[in-house]
Structures are given as C-alpha cells and as structure tokens.
mmCIF file of C-alpha atoms and ligand atoms in Angstrom:
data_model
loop_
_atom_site.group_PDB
_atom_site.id
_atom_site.type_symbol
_atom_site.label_atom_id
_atom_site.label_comp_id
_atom_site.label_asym_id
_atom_site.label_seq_id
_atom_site.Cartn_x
_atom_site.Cartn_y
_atom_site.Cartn_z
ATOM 1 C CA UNK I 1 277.243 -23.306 78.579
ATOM 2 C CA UNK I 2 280.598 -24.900 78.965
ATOM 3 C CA UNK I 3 281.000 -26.994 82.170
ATOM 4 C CA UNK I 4 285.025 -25.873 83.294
ATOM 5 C CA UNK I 5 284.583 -28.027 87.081
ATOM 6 C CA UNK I 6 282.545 -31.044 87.261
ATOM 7 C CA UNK I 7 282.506 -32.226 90.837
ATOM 8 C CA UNK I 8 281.042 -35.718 90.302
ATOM 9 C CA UNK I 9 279.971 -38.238 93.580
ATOM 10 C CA UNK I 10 282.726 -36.678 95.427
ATOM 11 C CA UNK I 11 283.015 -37.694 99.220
ATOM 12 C CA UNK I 12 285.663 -35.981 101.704
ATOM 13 C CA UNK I 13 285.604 -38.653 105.040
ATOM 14 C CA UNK I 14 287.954 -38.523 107.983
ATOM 15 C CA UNK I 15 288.822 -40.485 110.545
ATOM 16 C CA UNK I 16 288.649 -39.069 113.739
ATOM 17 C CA UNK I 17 290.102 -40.579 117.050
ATOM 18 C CA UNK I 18 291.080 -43.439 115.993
ATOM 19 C CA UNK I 19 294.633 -45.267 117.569
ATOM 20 C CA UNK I 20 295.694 -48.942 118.370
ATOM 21 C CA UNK I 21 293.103 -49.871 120.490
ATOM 22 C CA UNK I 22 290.532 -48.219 119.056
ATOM 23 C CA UNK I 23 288.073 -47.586 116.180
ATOM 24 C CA UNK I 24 287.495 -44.369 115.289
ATOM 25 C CA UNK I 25 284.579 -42.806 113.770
ATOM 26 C CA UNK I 26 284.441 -41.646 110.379
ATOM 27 C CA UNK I 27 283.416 -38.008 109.617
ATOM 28 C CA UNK I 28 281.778 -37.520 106.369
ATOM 29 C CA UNK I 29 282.856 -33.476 106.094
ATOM 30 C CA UNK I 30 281.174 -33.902 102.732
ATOM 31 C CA UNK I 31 279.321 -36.852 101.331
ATOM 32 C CA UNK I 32 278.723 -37.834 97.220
ATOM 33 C CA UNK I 33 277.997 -34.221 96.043
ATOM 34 C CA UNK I 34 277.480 -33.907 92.239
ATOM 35 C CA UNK I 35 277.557 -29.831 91.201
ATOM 36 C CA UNK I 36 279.269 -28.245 87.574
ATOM 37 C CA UNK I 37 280.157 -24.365 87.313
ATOM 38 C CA UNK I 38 280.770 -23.383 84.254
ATOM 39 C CA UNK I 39 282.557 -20.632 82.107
ATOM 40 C CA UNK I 40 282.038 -17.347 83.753
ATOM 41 C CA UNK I 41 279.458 -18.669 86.200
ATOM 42 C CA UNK I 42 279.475 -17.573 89.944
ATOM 43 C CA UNK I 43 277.787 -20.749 92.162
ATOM 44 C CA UNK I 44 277.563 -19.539 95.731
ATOM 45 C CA UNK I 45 277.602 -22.717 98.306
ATOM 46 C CA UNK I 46 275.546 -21.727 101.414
ATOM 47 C CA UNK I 47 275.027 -23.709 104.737
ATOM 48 C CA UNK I 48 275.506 -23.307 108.607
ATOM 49 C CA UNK I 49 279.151 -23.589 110.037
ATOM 50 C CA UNK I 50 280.064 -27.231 110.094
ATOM 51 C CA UNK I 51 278.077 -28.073 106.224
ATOM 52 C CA UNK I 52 281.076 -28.799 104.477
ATOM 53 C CA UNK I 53 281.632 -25.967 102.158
ATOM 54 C CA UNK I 54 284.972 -25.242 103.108
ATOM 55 C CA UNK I 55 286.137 -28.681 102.689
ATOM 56 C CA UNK I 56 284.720 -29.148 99.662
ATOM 57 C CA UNK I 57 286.312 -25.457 98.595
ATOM 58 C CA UNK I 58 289.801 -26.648 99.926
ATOM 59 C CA UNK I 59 289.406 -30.412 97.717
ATOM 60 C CA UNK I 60 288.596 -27.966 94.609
ATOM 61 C CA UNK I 61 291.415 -25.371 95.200
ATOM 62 C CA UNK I 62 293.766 -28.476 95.474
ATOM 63 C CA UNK I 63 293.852 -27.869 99.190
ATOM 64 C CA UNK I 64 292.814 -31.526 100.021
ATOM 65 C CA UNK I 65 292.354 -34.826 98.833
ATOM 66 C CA UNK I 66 288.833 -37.209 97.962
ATOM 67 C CA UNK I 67 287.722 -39.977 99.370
ATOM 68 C CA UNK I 68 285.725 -41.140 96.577
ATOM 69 C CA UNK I 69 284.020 -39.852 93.441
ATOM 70 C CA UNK I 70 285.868 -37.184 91.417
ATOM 71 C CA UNK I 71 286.781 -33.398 90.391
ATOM 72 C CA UNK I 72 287.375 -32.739 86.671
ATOM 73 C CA UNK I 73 288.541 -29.514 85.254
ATOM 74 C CA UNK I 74 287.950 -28.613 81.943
ATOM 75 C CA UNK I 75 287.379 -32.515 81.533
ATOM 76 C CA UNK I 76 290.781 -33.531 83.072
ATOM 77 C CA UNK I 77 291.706 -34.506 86.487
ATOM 78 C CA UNK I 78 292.650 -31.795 88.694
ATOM 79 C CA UNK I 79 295.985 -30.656 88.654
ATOM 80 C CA UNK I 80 298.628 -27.828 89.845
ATOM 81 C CA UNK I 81 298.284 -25.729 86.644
ATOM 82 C CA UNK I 82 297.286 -22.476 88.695
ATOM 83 C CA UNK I 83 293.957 -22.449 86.643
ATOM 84 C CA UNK I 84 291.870 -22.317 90.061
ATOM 85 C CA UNK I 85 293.011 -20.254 92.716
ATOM 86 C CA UNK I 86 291.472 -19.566 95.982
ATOM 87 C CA UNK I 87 290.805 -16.843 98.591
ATOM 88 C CA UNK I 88 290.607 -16.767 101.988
ATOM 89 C CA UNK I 89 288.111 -16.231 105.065
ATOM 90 C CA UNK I 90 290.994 -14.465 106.768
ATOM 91 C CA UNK I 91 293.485 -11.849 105.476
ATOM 92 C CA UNK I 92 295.574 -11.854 108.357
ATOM 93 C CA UNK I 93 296.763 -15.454 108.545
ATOM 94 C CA UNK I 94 296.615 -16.352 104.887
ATOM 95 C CA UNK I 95 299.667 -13.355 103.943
ATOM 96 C CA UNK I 96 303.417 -14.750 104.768
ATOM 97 C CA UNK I 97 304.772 -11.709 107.097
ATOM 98 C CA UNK I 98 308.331 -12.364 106.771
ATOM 99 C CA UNK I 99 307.595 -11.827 102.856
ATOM 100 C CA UNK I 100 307.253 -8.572 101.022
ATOM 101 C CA UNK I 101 303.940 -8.050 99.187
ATOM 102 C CA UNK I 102 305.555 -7.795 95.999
ATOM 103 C CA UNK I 103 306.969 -11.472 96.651
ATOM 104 C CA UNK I 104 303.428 -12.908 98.351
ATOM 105 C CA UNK I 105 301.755 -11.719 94.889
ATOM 106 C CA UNK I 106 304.325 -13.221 92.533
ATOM 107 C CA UNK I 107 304.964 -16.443 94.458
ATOM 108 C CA UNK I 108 302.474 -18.533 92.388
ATOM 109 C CA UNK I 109 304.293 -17.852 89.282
ATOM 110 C CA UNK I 110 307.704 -18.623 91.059
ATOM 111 C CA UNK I 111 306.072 -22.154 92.481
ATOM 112 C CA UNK I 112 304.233 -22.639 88.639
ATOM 113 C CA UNK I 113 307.905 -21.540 87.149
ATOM 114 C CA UNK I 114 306.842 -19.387 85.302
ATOM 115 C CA UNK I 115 308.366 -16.491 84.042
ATOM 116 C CA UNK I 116 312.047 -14.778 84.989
ATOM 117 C CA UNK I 117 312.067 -13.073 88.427
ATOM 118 C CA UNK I 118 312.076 -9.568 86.811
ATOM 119 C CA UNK I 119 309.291 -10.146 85.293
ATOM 120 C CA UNK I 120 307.340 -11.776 88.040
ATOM 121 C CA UNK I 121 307.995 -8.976 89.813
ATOM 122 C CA UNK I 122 306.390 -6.644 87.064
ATOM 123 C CA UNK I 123 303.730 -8.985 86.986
ATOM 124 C CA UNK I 124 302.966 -8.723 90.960
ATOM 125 C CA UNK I 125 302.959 -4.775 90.500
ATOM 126 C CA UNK I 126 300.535 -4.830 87.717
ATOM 127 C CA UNK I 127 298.708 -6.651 89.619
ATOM 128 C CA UNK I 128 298.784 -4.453 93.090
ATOM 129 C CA UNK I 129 297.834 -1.965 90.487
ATOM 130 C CA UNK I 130 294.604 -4.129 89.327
ATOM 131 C CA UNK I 131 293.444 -3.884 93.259
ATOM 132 C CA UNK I 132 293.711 -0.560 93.823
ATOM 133 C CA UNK I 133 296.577 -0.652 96.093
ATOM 134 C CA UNK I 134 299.308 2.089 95.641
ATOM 135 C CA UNK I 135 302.821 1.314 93.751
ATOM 136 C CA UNK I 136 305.115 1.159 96.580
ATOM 137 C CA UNK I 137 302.799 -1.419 98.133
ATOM 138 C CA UNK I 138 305.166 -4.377 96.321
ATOM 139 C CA UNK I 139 308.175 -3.296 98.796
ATOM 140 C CA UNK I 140 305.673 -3.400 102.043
ATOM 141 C CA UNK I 141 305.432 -6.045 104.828
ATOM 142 C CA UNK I 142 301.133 -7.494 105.214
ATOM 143 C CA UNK I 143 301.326 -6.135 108.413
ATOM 144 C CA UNK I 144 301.662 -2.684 107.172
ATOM 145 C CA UNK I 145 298.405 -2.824 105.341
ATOM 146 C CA UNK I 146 294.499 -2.522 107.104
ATOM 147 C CA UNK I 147 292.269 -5.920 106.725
ATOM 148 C CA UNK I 148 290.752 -4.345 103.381
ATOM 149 C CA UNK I 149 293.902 -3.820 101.987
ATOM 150 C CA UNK I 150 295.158 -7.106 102.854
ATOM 151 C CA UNK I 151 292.188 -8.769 101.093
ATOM 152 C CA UNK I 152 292.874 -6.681 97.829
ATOM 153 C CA UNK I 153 296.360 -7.968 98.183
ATOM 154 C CA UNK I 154 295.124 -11.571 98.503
ATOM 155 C CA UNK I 155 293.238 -11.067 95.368
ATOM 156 C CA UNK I 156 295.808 -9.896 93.493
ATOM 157 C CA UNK I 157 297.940 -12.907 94.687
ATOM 158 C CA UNK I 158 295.004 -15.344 93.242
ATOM 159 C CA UNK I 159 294.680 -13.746 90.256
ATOM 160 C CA UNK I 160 298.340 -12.870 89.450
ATOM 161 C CA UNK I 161 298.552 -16.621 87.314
ATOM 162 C CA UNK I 162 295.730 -15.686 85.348
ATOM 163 C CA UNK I 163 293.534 -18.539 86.719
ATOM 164 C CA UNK I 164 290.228 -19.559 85.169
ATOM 165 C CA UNK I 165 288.406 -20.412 88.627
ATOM 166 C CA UNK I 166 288.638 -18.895 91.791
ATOM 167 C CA UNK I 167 286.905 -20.484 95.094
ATOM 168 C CA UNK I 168 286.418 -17.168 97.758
ATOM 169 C CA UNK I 169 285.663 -19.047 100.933
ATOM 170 C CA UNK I 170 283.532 -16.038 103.074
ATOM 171 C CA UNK I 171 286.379 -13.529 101.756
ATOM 172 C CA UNK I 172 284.070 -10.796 103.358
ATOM 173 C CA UNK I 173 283.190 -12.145 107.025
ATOM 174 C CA UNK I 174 286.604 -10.795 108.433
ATOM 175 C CA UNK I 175 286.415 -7.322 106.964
ATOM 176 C CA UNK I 176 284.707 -4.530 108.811
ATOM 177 C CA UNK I 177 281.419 -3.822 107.299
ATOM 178 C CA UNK I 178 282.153 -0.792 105.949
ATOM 179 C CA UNK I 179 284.928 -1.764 103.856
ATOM 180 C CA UNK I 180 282.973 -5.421 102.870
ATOM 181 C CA UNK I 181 281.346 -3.893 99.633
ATOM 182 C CA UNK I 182 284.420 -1.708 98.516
ATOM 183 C CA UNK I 183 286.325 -5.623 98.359
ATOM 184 C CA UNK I 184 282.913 -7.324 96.786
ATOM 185 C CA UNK I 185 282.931 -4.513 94.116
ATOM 186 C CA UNK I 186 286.349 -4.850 93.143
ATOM 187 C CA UNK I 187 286.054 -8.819 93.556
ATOM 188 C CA UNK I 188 283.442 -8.879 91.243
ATOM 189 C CA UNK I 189 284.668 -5.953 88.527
ATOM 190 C CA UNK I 190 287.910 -8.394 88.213
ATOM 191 C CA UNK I 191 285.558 -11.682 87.634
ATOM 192 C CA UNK I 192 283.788 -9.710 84.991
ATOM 193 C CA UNK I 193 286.991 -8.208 83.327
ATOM 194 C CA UNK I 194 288.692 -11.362 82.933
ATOM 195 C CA UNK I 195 285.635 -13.729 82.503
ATOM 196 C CA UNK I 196 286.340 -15.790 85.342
ATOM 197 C CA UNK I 197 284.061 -18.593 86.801
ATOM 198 C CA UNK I 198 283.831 -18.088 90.815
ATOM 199 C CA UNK I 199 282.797 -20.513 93.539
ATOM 200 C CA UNK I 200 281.777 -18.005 96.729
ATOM 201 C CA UNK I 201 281.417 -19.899 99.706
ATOM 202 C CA UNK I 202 279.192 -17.613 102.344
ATOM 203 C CA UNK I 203 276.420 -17.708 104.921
ATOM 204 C CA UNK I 204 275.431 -14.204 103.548
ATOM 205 C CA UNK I 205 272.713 -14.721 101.717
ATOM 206 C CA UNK I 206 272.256 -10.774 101.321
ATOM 207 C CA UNK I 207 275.588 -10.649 99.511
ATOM 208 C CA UNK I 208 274.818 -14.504 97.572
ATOM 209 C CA UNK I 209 271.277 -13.257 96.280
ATOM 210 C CA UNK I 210 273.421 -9.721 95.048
ATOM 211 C CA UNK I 211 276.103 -11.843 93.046
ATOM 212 C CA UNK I 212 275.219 -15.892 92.388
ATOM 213 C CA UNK I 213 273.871 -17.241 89.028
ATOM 214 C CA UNK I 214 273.209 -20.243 90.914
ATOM 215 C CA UNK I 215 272.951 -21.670 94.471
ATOM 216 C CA UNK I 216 273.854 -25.029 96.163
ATOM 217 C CA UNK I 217 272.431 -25.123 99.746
ATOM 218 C CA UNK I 218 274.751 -27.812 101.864
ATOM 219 C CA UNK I 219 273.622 -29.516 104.796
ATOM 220 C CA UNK I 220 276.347 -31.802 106.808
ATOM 221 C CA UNK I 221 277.986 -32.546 103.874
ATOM 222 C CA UNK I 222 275.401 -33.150 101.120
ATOM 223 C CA UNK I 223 273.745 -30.778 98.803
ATOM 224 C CA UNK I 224 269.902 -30.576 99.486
ATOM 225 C CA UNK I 225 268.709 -27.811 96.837
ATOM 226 C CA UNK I 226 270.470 -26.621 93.863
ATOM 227 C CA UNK I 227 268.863 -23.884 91.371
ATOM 228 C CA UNK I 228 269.558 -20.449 90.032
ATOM 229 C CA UNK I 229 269.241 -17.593 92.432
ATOM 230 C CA UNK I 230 265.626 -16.358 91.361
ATOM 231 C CA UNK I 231 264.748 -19.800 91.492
ATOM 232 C CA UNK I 232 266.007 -20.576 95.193
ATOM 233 C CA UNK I 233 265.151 -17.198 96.556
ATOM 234 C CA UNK I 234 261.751 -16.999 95.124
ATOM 235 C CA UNK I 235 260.470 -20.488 95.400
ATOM 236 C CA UNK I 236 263.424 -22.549 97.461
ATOM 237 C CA UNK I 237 261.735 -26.736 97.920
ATOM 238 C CA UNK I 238 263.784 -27.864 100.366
ATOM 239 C CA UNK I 239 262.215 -27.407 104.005
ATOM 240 C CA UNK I 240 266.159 -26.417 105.259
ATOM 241 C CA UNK I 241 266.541 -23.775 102.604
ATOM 242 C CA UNK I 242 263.312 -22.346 103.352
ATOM 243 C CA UNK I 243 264.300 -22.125 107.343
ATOM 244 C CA UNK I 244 267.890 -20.172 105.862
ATOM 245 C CA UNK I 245 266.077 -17.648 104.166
ATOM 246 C CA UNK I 246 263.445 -17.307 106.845
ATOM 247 C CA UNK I 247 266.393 -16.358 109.151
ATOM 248 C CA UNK I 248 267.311 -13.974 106.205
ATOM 249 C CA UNK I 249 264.313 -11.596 106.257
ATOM 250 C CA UNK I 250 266.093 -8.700 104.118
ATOM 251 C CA UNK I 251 266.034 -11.322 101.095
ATOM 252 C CA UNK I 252 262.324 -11.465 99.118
ATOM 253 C CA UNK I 253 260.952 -14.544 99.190
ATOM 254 C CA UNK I 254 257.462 -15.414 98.977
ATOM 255 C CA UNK I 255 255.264 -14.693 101.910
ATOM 256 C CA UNK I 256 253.678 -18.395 101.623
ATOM 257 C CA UNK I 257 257.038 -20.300 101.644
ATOM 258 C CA UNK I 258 257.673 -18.673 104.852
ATOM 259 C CA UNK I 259 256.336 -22.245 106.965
ATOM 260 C CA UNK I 260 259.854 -23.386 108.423
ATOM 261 C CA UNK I 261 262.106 -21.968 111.358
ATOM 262 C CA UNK I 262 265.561 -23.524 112.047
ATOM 263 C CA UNK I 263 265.597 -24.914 115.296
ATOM 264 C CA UNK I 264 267.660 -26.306 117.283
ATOM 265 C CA UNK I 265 271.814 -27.090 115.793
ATOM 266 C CA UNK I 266 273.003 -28.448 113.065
ATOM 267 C CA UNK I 267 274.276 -32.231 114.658
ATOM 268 C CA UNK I 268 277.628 -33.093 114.830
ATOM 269 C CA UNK I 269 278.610 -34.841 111.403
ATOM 270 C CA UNK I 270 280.155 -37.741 113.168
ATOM 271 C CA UNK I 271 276.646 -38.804 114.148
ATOM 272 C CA UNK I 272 274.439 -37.533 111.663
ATOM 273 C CA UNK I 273 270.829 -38.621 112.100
ATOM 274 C CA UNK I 274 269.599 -41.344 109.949
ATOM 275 C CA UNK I 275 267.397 -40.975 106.986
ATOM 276 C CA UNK I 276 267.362 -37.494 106.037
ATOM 277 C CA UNK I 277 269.762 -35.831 108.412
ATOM 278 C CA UNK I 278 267.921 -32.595 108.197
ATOM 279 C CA UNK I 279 264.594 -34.503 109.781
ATOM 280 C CA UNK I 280 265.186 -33.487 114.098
ATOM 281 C CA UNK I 281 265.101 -29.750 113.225
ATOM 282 C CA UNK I 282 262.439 -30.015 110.624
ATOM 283 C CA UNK I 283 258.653 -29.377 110.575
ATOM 284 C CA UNK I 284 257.461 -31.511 108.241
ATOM 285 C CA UNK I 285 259.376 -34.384 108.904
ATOM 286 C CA UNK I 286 257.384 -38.094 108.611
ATOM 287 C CA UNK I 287 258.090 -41.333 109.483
ATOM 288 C CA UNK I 288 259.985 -42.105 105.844
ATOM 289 C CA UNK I 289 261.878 -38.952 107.102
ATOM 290 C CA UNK I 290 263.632 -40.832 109.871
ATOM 291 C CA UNK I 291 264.153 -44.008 108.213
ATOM 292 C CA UNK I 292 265.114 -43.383 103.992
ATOM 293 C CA UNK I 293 267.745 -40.523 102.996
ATOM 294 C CA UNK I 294 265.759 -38.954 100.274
ATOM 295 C CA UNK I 295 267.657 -38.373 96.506
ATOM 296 C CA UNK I 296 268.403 -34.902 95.141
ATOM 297 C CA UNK I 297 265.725 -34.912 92.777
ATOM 298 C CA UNK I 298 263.801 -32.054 90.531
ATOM 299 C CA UNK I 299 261.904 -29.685 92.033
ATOM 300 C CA UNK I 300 257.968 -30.043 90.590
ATOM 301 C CA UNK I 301 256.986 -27.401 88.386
ATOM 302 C CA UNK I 302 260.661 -25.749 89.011
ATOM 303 C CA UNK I 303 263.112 -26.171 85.665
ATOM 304 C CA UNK I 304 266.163 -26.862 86.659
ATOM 305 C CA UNK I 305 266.072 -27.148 90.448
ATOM 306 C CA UNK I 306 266.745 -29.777 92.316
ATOM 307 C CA UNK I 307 265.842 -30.697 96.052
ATOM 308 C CA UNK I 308 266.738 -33.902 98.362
ATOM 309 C CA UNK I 309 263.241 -34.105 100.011
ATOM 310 C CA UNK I 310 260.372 -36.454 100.408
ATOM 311 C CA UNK I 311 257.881 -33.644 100.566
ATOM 312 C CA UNK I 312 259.526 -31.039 98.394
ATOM 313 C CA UNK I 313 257.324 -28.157 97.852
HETATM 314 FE FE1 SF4 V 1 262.007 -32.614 106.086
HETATM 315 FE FE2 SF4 V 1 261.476 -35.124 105.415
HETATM 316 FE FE3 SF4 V 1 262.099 -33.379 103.549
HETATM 317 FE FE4 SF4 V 1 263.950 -34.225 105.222
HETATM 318 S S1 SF4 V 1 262.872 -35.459 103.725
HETATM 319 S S2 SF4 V 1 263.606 -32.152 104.599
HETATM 320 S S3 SF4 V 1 262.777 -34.406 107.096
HETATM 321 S S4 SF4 V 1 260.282 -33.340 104.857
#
C-alpha cells in the first residue's frame, strides 16, 4: 500500500473571544491526530457533531490552516495542485447561482490554469455527462436543478481536475432519502473508475460500514479507535465507539460488546474534561480515567487497530 496523505501530529486550535482586555480560550477543534489513506483507500471519519471531522476535512482539502504537526501528500507539503478536491454537506450553498453549471464545473481548471476556455468547457460537459446529468445542463443556473442533481453537479465539479483525493464531508445528510443511494452509487462507481482515494466524513454508520476500508472514530478533536471496518464493527475497543454503534442497531456487531450507552453530550471543546475527555459519559471510567489522557495504542489481540483507552477491550 502506498500512503498518498499522511496527516502527522496535526492540531487545528482557535482562539475564541479573545480582545484587549481579555484572554480568550483556546479551542482545540482537533488535537495531534496521526491517520494515512492511501492509494484507492476510502477512510470514513465518524464522531458526534462538534468531533472535529469537518475541520480536519477543511485543513486537508486546503480549506484551513494547522496549528501544529503536519499534512503531506504524496510525501510533499500540501499544496494547490487540484490533486484533492472536496465535497460538500450542502448542495445548495456550495453552487455559485449567478454562474452557469457549465462554468461552476470548469472553474477549477480556470483557477489551476489549465487548459484554453474551449476546452474547459468540453471538459465540464464530459464531465456533466460522467454524473448522469443531461447535456444542456452546462447552460443551466444551480437553482434550476433538484438537491440530487445539484450534488451530481458538485461531483462533477470535484472531479473535473482529475484529482487523486477527494474529502466528501456528509455529502448525503442534505439529500432526501430516497435519492441518498442513487448519489452514493454514482459517488462510489466514479472512485472505483478512476482509482481514487476518498476521505467520507459521516455520522452514518449504515452507509460507513457499506463503503469504508477503514475507520477513524473522533472524539472532540482526537482520534480514539482506528481499524478496518470488519475490525471496528465487529470487535470496536474503545468504550465511545462501542456506545456509536450501540446507537446504530442496524449495523452487526457482537452481542457481548454491546456494554456501553452514550449518555449525556458531547462537552463543549473549549472545556474538555481532563484526562480522557470521553470519561463523564463513560461506564467504565476509573480514577486514572479522570486524571491521565490515555495514548492511541493497539488494540490486544486486534492487528492493526488502535484504541486511546486505559481499559481497551
Ligand atoms: Fe472510558 Fe477510561 Fe477508556 Fe476513557 S480511558 S474510554 S474513561 S475506560
């Protein structure tokens, strides 16, 4: 396996409220995580609202910026080549609706410079093509086209630079249901065609057990299990990814693993608890629990997997 992103210590902190009087706080949106995808590999990122995942999505897209630690691509620091590409939650406010959709697909290549116009514009209908959409759908307004339809149009947009990475941050969650699979289908028939590596951010994990090779669970800010699907869905270590899949019942886990239930919030992460942050909502917290942050660590007995617990199962 070829690594193509290596995400390495990285830490995305904010200040928040902070002016010439005071001191604000610092908000750790997502705190020295370590994860690699490789060629071809899909890594879904899973977590409650308010883990981090679509910070750390935006910092990979080269949305945002890092506060420490690093993200390498193919082994060099991250830059605007188009080779990662990313899709939104929301259809609606990610499309430009002064522009046509022929010019929202083509734009990266006009910002990259690549290409003449004439052909950028072939390029964007081939494209429109690739999603299913119908040929006059380059000299159409967004606002003429359903939510569905505007997805497939984002999609074409990300892919139009032929990038090696895209990050999908919940590209389903604002679709009606009935239309969600039709998009995942043709989402995933385009990762296959063109051997693309994908980083799907989601709180589905119905539609993450269907799709990931592997799975990093984040918990206000920090990764507290990684491992490959089977692995996390059949035997998950961490007490936190137990309690997700618990709320999950459609997904097969083991009967026995099913010990934890999420209670309670997730805290606010300007004033995440000490030790392990995860230890007021969960049942087998001790006293170490309050008091020592615990490493992300292998699993026992589980190749590959690793957990940030005392007590891992
Ligand atoms: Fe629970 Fe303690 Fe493990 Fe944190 S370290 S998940 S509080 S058992």
């Amino acid at each position: 396996m070829t690594a193509l992103l290596e995400i390495d210590a990285m830490s995305v902190h904010f200040q928040v409220g902070s002016g010439m009087l005071r001191r604000g706080k610092t908000l750790k949106a997502v705190d020295n995580v370590t994860l690699q995808i490789n060629e071809n590999e899909t890594v879904a990122l899973v977590g409650e609202s308010g883990s981090g995942k679509t910070t750390l999505g935006r910092v990979v897209a080269g949305l945002g910026s890092t506060t420490a630690g690093s993200v390498r691509f193919r082994g060099a620091p991250l830059e605007a080549s188009g080779k990662i590409q990313m899709i939104f939650q929301d259809p609606f406010s990610a499309l430009d609706p002064r522009m046509l959709v022929g010019d929202v697909v083509a734009e990266p290549l006009r910002l990259l410079g690549r290409g003449k116009a004439r052909d950028r514009r072939d390029r964007a209908r081939e494209m429109l093509d690739q999603v299913r959409l119908p040929k006059d759908a380059a000299e159409r307004f967004p606002h003429e086209f359903s939510g569905g339809q505007r997805q497939r149009i984002a999609i074409a947009r990300a892919l139009v630079a032929d990038p090696e990475l895209i990050v999908a941050d919940e590209p389903l969650s604002a679709l009606d249901v009935s239309i969600q699979s039709q998009v995942l289908n043709l989402l995933m028939d385009l990762k296959e065609s063109r051997q693309l590596a994908l980083l799907f951010i989601s709180h589905d994990l119905a539609v993450v057990h269907h799709l990931a090779d592997r799975v990093a669970v984040l918990y206000l800010g920090r990764i507290v299990e990684v491992a490959s699907r089977d692995g996390l869905f059949k035997n998950p270590s961490h007490p936190y990814t137990q309690a997700l899949l618990q709320a999950a019942p459609k997904i097969g886990m083991r009967r026995s693993s099913q010990t934890t239930m999420l209670r309670g919030e997730i805290p606010s992460p300007l004033n995440p608890p000490p030790g392990c942050s995860f230890h007021p909502r969960c049942p087998k917290a001790r006293d170490i629990c309050r008091q020592v942050a615990p490493a992300l660590e292998s699993a026992p007995g589980r190749t590959g997997q690793l957990a940030a617990c005392h007590f891992k199962d």
